[in-house]
mmCIF file of C-alpha atoms in Angstrom:
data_model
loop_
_atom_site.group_PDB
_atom_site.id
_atom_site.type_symbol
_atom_site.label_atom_id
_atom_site.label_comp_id
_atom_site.label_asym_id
_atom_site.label_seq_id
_atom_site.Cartn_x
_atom_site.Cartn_y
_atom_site.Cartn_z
ATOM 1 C CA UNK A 1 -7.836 21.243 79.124
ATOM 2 C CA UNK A 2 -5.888 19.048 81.296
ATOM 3 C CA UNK A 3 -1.965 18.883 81.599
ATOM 4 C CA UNK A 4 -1.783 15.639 79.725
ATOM 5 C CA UNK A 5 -4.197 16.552 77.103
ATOM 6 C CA UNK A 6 -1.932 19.817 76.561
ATOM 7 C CA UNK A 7 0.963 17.516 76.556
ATOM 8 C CA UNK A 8 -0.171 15.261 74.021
ATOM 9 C CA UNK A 9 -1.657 17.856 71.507
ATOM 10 C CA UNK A 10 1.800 19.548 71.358
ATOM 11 C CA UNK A 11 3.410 16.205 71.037
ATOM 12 C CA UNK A 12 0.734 15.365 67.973
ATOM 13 C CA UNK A 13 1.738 18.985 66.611
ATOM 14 C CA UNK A 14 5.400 18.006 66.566
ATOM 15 C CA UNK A 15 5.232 14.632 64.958
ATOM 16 C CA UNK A 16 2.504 16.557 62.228
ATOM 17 C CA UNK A 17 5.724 19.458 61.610
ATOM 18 C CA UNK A 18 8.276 16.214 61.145
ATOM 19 C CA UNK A 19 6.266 14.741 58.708
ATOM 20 C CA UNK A 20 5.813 17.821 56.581
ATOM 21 C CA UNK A 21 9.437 19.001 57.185
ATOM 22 C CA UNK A 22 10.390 14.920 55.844
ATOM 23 C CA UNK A 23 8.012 15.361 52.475
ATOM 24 C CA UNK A 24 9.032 19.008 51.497
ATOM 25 C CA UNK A 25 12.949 17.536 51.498
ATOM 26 C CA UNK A 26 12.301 14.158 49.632
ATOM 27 C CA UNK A 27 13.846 15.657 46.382
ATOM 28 C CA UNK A 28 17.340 15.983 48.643
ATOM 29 C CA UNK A 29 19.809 13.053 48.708
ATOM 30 C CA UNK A 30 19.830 11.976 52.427
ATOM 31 C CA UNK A 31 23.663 11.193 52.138
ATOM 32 C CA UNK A 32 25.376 13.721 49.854
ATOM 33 C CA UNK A 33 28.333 10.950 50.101
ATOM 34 C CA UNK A 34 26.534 8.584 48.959
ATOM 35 C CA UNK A 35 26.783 8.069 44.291
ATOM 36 C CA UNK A 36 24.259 6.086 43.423
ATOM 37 C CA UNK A 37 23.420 4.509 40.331
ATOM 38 C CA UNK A 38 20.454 4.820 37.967
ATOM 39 C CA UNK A 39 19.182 2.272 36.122
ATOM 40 C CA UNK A 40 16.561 2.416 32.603
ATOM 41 C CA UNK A 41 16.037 -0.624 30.647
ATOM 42 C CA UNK A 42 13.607 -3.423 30.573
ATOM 43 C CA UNK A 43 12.101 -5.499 33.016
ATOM 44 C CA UNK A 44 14.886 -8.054 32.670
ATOM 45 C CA UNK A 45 17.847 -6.085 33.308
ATOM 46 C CA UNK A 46 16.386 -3.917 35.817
ATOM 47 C CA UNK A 47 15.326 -6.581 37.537
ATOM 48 C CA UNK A 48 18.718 -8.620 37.601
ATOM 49 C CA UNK A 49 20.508 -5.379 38.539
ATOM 50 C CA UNK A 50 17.940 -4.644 41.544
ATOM 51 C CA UNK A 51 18.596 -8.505 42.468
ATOM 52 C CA UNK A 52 22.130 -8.054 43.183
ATOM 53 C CA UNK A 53 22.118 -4.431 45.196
ATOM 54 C CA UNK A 54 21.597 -1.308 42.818
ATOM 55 C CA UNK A 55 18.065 -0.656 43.389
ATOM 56 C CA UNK A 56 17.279 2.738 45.966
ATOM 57 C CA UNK A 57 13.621 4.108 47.084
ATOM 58 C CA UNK A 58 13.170 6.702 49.367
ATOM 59 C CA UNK A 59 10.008 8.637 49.729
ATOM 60 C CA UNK A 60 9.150 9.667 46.090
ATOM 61 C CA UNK A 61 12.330 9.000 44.382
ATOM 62 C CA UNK A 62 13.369 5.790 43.149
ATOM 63 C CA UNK A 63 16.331 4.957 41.124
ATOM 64 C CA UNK A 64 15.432 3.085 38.329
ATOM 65 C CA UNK A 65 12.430 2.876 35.445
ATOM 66 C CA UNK A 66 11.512 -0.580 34.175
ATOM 67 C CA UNK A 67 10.899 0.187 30.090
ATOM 68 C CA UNK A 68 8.083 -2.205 29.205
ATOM 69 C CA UNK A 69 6.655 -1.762 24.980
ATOM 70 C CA UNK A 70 3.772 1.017 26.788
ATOM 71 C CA UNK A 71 6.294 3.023 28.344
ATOM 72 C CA UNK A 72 6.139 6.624 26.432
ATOM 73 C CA UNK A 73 9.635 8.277 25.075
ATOM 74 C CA UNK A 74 8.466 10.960 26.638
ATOM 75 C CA UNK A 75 8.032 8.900 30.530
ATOM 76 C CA UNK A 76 11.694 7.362 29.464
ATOM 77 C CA UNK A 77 13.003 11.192 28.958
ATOM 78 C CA UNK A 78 11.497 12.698 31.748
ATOM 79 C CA UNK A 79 12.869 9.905 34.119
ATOM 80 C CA UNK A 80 16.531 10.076 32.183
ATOM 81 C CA UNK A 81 16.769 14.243 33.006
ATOM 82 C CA UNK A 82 15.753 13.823 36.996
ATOM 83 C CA UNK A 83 18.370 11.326 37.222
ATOM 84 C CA UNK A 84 20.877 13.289 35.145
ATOM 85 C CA UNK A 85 20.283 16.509 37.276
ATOM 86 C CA UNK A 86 20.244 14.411 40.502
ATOM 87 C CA UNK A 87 23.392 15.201 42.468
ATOM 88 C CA UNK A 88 24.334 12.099 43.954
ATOM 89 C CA UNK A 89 23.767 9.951 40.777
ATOM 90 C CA UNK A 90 27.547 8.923 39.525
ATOM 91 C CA UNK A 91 26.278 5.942 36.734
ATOM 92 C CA UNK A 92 23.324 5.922 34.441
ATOM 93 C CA UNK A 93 22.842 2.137 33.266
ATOM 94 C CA UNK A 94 20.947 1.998 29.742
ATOM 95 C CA UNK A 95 20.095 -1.075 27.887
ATOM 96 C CA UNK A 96 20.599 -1.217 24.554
ATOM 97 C CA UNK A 97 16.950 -0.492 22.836
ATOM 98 C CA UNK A 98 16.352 2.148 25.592
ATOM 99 C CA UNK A 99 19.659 4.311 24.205
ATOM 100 C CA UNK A 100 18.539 3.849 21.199
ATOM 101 C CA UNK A 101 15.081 5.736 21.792
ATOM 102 C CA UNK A 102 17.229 8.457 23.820
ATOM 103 C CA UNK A 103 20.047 8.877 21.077
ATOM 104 C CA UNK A 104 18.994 12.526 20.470
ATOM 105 C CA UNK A 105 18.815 13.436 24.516
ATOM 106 C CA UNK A 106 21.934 11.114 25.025
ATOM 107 C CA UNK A 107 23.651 13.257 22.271
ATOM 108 C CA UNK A 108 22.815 16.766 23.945
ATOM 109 C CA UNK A 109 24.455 15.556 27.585
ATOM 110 C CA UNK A 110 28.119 16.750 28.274
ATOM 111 C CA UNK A 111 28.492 16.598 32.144
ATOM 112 C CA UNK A 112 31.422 14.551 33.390
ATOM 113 C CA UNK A 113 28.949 12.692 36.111
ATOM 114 C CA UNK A 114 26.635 10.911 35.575
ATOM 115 C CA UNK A 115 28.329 8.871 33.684
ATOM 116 C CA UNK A 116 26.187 7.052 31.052
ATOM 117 C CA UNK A 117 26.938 3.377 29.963
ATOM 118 C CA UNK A 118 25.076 1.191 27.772
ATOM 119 C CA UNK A 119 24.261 -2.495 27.988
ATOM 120 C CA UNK A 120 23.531 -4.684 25.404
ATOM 121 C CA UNK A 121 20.582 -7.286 26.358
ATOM 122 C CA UNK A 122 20.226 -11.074 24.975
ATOM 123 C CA UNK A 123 18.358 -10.004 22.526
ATOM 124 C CA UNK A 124 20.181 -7.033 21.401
ATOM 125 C CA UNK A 125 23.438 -8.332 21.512
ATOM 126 C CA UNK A 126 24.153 -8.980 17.875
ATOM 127 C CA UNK A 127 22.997 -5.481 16.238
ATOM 128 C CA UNK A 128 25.419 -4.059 19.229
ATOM 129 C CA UNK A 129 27.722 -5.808 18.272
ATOM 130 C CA UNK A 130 27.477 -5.236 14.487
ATOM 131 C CA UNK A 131 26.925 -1.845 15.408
ATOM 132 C CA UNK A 132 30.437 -1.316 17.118
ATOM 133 C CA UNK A 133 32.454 -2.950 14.416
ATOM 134 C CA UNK A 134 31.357 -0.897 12.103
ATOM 135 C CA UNK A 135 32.029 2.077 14.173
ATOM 136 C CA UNK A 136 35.244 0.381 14.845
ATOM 137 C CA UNK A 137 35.940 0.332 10.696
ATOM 138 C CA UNK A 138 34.977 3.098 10.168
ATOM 139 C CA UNK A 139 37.638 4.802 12.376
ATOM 140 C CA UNK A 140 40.077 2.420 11.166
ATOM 141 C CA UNK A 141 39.116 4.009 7.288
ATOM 142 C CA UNK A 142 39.383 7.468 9.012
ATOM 143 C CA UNK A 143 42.828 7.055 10.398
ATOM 144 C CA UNK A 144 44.582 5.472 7.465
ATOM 145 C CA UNK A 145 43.222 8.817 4.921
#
């Protein structure tokens, strides 16, 4: 074999070991600096939030799940724990029907970070609303017996 045949065959073997040494680290944030934020809800929301910055994709991982009526509780949980045990994800951004199918997981999580917020969508925004007044009552009840 010639020089430049050698040459390029070890060249081909290099780029082959940098693309397997890139795929066996995709589960490891790039930038351990860098909090990210995760987003679950419906198409809507997701969108709107990926519109204006939040959305991140890098080799296998993305950070968000777009919830459509298909989506399985079990898809929705699955997705919910890698971005809970994901190091660099600060926020978890849930609409309003999705935490509600997640109460019982959402009630077992007591880490500091991620923190987990809820938003209410258009067409959630009244039971939300009705819901937190009457959490805000019944407090009120608690504190005065």
């Amino acid at each position: 074999m010639s020089r430049i045949a050698q040459s390029m065959l070890h060249h081909r073997k290099e780029e082959e070991e940098e693309e397997h040494k890139e795929v066996d680290t995709a589960d490891e944030p790039e930038e351990p600096n860098v909090i990210r934020i995760g987003v679950i809800a419906d198409t809507e929301v997701t969108l709107g939030l990926l519109l204006v910055g939040i959305g991140y994709h890098h080799q296998k991982f993305r950070n968000y799940l777009m919830v459509e009526y298909d989506t399985t509780l079990s898809e929705i949980e699955e997705f919910f724990h890698k971005l809970y045990k994901r190091p660099n994800i600060g926020i978890i951004l849930l609409d309003y029907p999705t935490a509600k199918r997640l109460s019982p997981v959402l009630d077992r999580c007591k880490k500091l970070l991620p923190v987990v917020v809820i938003l209410p969508t258009k067409a959630s925004i009244v039971p939300y609303m009705e819901e937190k007044e009457r959490l805000r009552r019944q407090r009120q009840r608690e504190a005065y017996n």
